[in-house]
Coordinates of N, CA and C and ligand atoms in Angstrom, one line a residue:
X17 N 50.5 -86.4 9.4 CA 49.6 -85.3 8.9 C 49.5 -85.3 7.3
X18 N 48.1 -85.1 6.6 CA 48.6 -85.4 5.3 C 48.1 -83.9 5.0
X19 N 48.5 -83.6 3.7 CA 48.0 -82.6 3.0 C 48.9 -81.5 3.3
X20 N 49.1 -80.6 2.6 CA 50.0 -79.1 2.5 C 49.8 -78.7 3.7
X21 N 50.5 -77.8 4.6 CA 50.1 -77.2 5.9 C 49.9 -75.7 5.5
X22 N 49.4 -75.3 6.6 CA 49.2 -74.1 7.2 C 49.9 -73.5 8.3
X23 N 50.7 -72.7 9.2 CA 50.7 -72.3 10.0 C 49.9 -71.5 10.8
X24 N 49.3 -71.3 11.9 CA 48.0 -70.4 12.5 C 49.0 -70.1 13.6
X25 N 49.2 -68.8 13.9 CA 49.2 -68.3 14.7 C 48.1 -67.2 15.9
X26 N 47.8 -68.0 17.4 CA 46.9 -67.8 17.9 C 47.6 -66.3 18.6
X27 N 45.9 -65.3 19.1 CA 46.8 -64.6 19.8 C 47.0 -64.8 21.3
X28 N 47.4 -64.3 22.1 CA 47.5 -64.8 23.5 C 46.3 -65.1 24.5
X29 N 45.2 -64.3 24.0 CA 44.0 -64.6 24.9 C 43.5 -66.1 24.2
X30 N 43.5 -66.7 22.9 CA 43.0 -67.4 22.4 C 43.5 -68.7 22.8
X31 N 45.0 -68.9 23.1 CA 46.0 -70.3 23.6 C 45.4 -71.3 24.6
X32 N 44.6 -70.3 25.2 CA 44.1 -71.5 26.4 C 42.5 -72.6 25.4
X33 N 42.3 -72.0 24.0 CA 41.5 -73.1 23.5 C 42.2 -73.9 22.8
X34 N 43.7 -73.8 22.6 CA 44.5 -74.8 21.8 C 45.7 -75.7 22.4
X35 N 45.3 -76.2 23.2 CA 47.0 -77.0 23.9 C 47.9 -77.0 23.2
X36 N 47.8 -77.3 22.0 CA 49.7 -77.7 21.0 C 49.6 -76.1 20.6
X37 N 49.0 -75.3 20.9 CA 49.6 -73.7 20.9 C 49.9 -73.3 22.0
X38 N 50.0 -74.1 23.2 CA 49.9 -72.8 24.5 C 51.3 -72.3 24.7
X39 N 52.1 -73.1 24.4 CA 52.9 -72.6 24.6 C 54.2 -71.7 23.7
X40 N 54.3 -71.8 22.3 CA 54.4 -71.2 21.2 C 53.3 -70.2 20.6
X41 N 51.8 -70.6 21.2 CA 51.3 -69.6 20.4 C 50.6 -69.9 18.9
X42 N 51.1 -70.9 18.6 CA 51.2 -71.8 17.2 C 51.2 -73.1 16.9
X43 N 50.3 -73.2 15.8 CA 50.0 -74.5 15.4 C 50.0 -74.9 13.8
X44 N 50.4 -75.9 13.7 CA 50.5 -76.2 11.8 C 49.6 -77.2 11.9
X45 N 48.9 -77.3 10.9 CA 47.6 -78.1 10.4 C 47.6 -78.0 8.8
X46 N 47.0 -79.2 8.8 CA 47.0 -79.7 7.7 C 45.9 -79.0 6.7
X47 N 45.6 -78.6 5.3 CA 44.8 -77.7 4.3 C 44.4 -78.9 3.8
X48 N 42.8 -79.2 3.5 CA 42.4 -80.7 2.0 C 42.1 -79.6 1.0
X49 N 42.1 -78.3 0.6 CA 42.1 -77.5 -0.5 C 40.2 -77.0 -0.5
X50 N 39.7 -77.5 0.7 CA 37.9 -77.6 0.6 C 38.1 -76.9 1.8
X51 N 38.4 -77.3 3.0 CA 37.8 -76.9 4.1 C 38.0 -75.0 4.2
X52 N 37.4 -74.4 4.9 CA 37.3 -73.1 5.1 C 38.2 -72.5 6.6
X53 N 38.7 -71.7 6.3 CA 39.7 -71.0 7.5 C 38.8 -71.1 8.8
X54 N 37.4 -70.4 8.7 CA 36.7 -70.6 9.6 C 36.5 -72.3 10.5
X55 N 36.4 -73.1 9.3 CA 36.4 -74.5 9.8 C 37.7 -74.8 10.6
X56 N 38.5 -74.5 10.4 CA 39.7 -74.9 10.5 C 40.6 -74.3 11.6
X57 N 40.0 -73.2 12.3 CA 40.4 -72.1 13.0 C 39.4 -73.1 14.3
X58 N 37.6 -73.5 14.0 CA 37.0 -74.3 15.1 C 38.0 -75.5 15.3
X59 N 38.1 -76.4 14.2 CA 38.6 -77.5 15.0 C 40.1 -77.7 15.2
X60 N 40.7 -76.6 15.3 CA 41.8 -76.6 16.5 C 41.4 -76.1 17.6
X61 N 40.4 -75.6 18.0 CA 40.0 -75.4 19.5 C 39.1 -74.0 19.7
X62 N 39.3 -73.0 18.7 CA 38.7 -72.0 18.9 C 37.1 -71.8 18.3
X63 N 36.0 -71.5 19.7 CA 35.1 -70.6 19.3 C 34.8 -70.0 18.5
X64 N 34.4 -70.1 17.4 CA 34.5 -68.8 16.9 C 34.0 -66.9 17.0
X65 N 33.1 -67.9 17.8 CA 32.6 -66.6 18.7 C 33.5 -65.9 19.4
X66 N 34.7 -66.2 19.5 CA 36.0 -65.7 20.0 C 36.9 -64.8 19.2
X67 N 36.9 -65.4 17.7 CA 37.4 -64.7 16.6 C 37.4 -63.4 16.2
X68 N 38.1 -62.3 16.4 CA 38.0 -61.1 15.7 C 38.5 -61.6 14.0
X69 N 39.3 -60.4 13.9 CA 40.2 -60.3 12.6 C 41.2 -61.6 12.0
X70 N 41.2 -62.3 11.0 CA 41.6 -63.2 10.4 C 42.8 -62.4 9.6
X71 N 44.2 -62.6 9.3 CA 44.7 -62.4 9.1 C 45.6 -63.5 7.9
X72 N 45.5 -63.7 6.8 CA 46.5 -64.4 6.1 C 47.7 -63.9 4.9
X73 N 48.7 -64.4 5.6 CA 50.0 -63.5 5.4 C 50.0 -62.0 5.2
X74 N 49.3 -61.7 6.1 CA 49.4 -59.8 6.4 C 48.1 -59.5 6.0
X75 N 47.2 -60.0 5.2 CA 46.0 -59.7 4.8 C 45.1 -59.9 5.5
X76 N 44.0 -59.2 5.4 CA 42.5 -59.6 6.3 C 41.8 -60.6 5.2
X77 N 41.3 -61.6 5.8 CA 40.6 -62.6 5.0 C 39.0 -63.0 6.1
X78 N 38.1 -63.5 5.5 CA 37.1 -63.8 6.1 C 37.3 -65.3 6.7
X79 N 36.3 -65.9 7.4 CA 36.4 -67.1 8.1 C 35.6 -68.0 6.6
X80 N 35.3 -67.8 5.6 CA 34.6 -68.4 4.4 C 36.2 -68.2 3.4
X81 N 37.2 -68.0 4.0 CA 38.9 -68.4 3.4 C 38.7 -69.6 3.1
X82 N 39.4 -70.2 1.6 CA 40.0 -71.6 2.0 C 41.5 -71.5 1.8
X83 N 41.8 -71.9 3.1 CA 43.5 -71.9 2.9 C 44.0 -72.6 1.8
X84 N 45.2 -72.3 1.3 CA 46.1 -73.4 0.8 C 47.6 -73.5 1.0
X85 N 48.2 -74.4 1.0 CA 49.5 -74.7 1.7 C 50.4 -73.6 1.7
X86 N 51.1 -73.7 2.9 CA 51.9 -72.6 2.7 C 51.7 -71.2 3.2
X87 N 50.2 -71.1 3.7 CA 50.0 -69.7 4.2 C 50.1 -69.9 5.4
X88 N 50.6 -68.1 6.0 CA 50.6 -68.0 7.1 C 49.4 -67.7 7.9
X89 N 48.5 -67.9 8.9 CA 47.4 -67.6 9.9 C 47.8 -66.4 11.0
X90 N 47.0 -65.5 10.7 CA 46.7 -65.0 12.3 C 45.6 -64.4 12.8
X91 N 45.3 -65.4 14.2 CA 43.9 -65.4 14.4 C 43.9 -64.1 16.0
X92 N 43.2 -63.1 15.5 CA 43.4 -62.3 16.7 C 41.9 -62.4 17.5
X93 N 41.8 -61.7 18.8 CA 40.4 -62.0 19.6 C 39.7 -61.1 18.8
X94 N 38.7 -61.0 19.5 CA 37.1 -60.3 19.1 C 37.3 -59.2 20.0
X95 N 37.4 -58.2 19.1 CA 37.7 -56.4 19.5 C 36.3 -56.0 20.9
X96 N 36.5 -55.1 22.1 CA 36.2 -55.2 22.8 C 35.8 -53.6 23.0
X97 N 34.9 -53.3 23.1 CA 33.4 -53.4 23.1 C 33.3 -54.3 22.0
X98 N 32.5 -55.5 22.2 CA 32.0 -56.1 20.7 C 30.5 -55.5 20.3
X99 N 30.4 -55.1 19.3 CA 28.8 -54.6 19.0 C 28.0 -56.0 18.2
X100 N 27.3 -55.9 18.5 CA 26.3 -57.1 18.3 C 25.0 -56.6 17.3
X101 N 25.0 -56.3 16.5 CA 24.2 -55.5 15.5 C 22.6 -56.1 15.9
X102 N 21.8 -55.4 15.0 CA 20.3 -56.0 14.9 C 19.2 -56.3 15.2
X103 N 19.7 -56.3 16.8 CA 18.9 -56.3 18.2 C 19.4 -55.6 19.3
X104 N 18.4 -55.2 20.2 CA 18.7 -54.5 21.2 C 19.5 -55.5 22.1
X105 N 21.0 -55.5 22.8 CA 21.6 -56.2 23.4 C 20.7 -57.1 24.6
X106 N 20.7 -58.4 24.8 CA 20.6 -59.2 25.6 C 21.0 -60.5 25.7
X107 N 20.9 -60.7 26.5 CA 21.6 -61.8 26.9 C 20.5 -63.7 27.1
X108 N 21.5 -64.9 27.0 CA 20.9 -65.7 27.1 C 22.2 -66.6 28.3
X109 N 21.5 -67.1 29.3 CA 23.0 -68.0 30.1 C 22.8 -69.3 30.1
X110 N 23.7 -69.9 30.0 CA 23.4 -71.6 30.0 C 23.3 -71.9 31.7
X111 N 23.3 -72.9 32.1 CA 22.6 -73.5 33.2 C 23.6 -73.3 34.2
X112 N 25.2 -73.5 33.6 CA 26.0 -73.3 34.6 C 26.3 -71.8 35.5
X113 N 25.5 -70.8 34.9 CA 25.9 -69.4 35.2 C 24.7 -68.6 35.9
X114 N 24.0 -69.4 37.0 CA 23.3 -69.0 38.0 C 23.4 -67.8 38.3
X115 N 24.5 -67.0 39.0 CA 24.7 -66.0 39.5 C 25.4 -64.9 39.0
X116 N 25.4 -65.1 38.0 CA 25.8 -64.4 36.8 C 24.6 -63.8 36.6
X117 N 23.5 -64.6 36.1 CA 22.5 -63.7 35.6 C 22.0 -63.2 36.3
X118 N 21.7 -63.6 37.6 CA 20.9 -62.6 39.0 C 21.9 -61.6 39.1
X119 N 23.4 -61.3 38.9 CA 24.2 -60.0 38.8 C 23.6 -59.1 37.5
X120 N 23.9 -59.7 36.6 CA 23.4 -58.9 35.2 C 22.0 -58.4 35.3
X121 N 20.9 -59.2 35.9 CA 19.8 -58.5 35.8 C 19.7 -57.3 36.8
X122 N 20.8 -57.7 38.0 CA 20.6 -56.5 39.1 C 20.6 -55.2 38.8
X123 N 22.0 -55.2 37.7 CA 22.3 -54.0 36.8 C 20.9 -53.8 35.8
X124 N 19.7 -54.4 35.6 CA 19.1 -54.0 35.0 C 19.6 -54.5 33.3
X125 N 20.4 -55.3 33.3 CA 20.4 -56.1 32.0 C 19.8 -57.3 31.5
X126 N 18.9 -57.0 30.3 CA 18.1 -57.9 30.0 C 18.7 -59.8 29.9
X127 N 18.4 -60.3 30.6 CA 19.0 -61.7 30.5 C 17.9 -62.5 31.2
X128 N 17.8 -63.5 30.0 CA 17.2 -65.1 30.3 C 18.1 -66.1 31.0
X129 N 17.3 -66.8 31.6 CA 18.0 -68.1 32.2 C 17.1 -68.4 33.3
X130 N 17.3 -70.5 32.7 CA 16.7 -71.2 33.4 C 17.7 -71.9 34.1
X131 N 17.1 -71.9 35.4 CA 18.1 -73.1 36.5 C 17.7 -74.3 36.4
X132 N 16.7 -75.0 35.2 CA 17.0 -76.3 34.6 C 17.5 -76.6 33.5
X133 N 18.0 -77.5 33.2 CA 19.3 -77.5 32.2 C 17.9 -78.1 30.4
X134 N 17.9 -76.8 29.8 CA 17.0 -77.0 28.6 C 17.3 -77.8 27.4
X135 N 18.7 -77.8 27.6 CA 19.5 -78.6 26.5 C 20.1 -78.2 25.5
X136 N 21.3 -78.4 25.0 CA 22.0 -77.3 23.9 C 21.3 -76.9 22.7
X137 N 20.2 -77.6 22.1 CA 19.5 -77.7 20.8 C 18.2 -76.7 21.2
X138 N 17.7 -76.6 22.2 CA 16.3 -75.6 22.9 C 16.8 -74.4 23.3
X139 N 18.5 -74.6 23.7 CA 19.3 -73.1 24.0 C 19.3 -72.2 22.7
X140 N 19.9 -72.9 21.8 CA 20.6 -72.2 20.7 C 19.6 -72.1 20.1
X141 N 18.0 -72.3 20.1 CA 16.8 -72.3 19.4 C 16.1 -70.4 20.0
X142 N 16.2 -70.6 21.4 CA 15.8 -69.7 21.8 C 16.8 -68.4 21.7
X143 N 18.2 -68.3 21.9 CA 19.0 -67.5 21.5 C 18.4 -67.3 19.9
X144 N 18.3 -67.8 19.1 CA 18.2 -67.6 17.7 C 16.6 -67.1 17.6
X145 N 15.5 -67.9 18.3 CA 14.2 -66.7 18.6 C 13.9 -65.4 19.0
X146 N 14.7 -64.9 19.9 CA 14.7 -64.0 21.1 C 15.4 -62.9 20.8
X147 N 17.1 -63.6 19.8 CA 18.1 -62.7 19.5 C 18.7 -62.5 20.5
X148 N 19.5 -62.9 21.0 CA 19.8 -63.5 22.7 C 21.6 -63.6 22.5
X149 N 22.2 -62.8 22.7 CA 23.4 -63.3 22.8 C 23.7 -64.5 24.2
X150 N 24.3 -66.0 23.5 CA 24.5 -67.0 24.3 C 25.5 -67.0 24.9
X151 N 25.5 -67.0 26.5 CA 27.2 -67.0 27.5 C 27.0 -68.2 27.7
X152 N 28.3 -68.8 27.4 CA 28.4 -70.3 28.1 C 30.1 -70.2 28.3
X153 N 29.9 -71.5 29.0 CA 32.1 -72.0 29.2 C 31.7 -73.4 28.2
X154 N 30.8 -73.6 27.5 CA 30.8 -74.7 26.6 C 30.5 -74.7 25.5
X155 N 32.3 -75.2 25.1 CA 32.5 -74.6 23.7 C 31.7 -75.2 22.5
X156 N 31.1 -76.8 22.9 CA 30.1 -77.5 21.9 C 28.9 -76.5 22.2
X157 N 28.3 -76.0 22.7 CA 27.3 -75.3 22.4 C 27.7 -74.1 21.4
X158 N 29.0 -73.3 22.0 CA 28.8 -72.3 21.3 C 29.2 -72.4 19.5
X159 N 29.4 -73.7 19.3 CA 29.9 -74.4 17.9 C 28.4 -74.5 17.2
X160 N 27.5 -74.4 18.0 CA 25.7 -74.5 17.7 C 25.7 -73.2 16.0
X161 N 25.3 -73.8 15.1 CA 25.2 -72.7 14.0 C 23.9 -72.1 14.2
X162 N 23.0 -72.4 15.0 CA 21.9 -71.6 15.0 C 21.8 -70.1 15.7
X163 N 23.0 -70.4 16.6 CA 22.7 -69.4 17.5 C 22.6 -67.9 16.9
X164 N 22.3 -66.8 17.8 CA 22.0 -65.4 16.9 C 23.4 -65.4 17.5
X165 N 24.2 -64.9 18.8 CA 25.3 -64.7 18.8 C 26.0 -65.4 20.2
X166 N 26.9 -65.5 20.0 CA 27.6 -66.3 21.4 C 29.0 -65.7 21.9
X167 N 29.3 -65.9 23.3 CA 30.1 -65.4 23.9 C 30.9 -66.1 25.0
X168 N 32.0 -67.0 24.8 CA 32.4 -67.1 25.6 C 32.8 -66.9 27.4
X169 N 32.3 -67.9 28.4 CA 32.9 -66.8 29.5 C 34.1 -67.7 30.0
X170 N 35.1 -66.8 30.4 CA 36.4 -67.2 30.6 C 36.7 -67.6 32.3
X171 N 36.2 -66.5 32.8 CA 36.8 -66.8 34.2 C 35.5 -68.0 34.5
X172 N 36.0 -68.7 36.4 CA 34.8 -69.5 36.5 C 34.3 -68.5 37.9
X173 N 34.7 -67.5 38.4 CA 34.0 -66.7 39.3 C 33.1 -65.6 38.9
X174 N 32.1 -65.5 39.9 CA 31.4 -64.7 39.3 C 31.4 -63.6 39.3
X175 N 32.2 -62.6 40.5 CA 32.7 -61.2 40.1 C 33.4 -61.2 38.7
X176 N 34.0 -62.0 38.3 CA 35.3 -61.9 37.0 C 34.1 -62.4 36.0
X177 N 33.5 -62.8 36.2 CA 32.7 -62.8 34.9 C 32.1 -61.7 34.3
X178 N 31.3 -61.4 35.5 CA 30.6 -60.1 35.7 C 31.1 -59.0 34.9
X179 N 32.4 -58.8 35.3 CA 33.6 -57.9 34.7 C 33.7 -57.6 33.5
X180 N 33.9 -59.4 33.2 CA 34.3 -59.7 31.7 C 33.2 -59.2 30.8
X181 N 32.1 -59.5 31.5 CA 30.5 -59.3 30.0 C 30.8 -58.0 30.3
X182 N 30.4 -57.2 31.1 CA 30.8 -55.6 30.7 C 31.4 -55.0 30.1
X183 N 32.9 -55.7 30.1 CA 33.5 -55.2 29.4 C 33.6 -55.1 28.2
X184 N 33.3 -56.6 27.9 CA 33.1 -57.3 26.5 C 32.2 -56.5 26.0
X185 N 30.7 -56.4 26.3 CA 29.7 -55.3 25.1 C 29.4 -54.6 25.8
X186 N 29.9 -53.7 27.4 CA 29.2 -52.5 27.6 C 27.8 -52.3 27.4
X187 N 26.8 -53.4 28.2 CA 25.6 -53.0 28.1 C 25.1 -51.8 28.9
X188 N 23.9 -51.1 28.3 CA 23.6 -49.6 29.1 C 22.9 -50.3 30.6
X189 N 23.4 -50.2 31.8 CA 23.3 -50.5 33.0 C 22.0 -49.6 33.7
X190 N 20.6 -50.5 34.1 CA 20.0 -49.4 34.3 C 19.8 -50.6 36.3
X191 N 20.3 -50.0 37.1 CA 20.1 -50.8 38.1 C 19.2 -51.0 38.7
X192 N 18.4 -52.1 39.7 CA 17.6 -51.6 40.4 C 16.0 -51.7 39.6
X193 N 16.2 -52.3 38.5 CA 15.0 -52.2 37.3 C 14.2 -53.9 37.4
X194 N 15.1 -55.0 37.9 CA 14.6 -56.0 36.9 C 14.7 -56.7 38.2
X195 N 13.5 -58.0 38.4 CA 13.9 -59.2 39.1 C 14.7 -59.9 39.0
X196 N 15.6 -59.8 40.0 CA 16.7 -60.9 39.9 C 16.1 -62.8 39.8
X197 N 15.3 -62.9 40.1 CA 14.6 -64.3 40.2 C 14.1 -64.3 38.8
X198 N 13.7 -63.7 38.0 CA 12.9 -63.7 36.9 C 12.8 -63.0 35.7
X199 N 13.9 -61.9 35.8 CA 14.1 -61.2 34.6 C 12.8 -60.3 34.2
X200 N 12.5 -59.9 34.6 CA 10.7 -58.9 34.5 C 11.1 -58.0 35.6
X201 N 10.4 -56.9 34.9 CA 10.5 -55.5 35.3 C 10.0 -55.0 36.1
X202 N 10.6 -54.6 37.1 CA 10.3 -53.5 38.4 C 9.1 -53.0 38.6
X203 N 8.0 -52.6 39.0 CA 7.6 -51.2 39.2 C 7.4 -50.9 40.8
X204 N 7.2 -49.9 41.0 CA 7.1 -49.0 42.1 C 5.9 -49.7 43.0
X205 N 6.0 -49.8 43.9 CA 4.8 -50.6 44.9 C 4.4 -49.8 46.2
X206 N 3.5 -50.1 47.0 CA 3.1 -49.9 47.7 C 3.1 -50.5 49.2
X207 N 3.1 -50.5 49.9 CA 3.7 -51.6 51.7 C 2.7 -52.4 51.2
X208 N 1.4 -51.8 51.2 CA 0.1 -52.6 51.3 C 0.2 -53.8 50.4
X209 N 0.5 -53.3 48.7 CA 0.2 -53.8 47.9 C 1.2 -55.6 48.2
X210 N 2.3 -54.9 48.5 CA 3.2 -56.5 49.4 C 3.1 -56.9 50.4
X211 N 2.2 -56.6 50.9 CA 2.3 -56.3 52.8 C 2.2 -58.2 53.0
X212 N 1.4 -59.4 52.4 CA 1.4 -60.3 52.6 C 3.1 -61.1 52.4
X213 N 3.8 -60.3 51.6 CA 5.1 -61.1 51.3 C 6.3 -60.8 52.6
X214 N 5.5 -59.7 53.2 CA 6.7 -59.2 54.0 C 7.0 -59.9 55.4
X215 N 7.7 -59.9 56.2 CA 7.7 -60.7 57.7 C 7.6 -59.2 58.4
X216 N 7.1 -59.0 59.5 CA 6.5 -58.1 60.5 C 8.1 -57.4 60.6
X217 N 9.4 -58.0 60.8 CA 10.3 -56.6 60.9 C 10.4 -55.8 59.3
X218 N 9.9 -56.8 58.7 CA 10.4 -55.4 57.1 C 9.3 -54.2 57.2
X219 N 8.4 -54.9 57.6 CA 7.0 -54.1 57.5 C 7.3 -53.1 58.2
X220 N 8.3 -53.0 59.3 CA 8.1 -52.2 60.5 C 9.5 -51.4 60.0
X221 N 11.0 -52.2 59.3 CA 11.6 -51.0 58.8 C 12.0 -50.5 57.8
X222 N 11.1 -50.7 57.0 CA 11.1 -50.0 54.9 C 9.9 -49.5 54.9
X223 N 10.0 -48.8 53.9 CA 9.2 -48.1 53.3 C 9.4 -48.1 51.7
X224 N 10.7 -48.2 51.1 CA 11.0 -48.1 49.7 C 10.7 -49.8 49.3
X225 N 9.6 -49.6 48.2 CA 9.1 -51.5 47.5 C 9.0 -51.2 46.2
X226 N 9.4 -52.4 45.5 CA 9.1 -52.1 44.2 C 8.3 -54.0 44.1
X227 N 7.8 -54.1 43.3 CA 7.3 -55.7 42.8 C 7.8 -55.8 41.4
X228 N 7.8 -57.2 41.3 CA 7.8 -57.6 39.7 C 6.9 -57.6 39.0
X229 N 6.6 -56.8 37.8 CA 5.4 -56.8 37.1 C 5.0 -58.3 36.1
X230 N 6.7 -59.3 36.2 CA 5.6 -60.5 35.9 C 5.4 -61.6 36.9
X231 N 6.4 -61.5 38.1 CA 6.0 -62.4 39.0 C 5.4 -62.1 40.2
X232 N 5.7 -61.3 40.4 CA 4.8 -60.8 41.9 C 5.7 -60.4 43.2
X233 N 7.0 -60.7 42.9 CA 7.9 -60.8 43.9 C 8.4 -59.2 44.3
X234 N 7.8 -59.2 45.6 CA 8.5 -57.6 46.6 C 9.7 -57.9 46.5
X235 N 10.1 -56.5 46.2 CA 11.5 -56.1 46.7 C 12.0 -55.0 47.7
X236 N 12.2 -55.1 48.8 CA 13.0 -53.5 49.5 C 14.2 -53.7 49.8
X237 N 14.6 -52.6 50.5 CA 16.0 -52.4 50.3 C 15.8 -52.7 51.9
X238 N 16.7 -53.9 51.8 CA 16.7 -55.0 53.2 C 18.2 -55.5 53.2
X239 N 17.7 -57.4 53.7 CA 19.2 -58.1 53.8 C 19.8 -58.2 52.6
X240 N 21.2 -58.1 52.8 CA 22.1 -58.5 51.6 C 22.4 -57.0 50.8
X241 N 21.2 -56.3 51.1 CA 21.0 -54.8 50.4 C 22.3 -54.5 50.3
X242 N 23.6 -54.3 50.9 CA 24.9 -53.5 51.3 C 25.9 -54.5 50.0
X243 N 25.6 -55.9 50.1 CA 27.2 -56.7 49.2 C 26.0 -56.3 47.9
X244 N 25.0 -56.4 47.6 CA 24.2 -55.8 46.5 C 25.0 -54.8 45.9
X245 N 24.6 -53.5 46.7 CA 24.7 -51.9 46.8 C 26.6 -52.1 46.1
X246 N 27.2 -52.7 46.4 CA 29.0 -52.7 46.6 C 28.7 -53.0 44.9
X247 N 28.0 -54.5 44.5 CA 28.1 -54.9 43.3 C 28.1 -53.9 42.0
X248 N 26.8 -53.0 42.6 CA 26.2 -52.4 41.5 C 26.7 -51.3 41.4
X249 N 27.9 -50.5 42.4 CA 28.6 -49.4 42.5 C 29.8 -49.4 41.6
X250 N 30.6 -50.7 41.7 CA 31.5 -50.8 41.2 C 31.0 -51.4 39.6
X251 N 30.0 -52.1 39.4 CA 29.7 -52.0 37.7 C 29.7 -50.4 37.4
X252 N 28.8 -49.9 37.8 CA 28.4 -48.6 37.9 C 29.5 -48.0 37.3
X253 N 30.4 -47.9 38.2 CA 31.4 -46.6 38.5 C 32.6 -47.2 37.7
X254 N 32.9 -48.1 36.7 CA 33.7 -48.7 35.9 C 33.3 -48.4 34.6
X255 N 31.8 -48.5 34.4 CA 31.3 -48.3 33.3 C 31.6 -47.0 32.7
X256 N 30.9 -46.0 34.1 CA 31.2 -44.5 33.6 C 32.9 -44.1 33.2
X257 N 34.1 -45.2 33.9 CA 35.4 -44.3 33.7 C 35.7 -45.4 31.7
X258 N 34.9 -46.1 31.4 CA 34.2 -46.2 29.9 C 35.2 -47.4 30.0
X259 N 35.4 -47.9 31.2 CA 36.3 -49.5 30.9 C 35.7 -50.8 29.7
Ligands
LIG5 ZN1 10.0 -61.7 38.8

């Protein structure tokens, strides 16, 4: 290793982006007297989009620090509700997180996503047009400087994901509002008005339809209705006890 060191200490949610910290917690790295805390905090393993409070030797310092030898690091997570300034909260998902976003929209939270893979440079373009907070488990994307804001997701299931984005920014949950296929908004329908989308038993037992006002797609409260109904209970009813 050349050059004066640093000590960084990670906090426990962060260890799993640094192998030679997982198990101490800590890592010494090397300072060239140029590079920035922020720099230096990514290429030991951490997101920065993961980053709360920077701490050097007891002080708060910004991620535009440049260390110099001898200092101590502590890098804590990103405080939870995270607020995301400057835009109304939404979301952008990378390709891997299919059912994630058909959950999130179920709740009625605004989220893009395509189920063909757009590419990290057309992601992080559109997050940055849209204002789109980016969820991925890929940490070269979320290293993207264009993005408007990025979010790691941790677990690989999709109830625990589900969990985790709620928790993480507490978006306002409006259920029951948005296409799950398409992210476009609900309105109120009529049998007639879907009567061609339906098969002869829906026709015969609903009455409650709503359509997508950008794709066309009926919805009533049919199959699946019940593991739905469980999903959006328990967002629901977690949100309100202000988890
Ligand atoms: Zn739609």
């Amino acid at each position: 290793m050349n050059g004066p060191e640093i000590r960084v200490e990670f906090a426990p949610e962060l260890r799993l982006f640094v192998p030679r910290a997982r198990s101490t917690g800590t890592a010494l790295t090397a300072t060239d007297g140029v590079s920035t805390l922020g720099h230096l905090v990514e290429s030991l393993g951490v997101p920065l989009t993961e980053v709360g409070a920077l701490l050097v030797d007891g002080r708060e310092a910004g991620p535009g620090h440049v260390p110099s030898g001898g200092e101590s690091v502590r890098v804590r997570p990103v405080e939870h509700p995270q607020r995301v300034p400057g835009a109304p909260l939404r979301f952008l998902l990378d390709v891997h997180l299919g059912t994630l976003a058909r959950r999130l929209r179920l709740l009625g939270v605004d989220t893009a996503y395509e189920s063909t893979d757009l590419g990290d440079p057309a992601l992080a373009a559109l997050s940055a047009a849209e204002k789109r907070v980016m969820l991925s488990r890929d940490r070269g994307l979320l290293r993207r400087r264009e993005l408007w804001a990025g979010a790691y997701v941790y677990s690989t299931r999709p109830d625990e994901q589900l969990q985790e984005i709620l928790d993480r920014f507490r978006p306002a949950l409006r259920p029951w509002t948005r296409c799950t296929a398409c992210n476009g908004l609900l309105r109120a329908a009529t049998k007639e008005e879907v009567a061609q989308q339906l098969k002869g038993g829906t026709q015969r037992s609903y009455d409650v339809f709503a359509q997508c006002a950008a794709c066309g797609r009926a919805y009533w409260r049919g199959a699946h209705h019940e593991q739905l109904e469980a999903i959006v209970e328990r967002a629901v009813s977690r949100s309100a006890q202000g988890h």
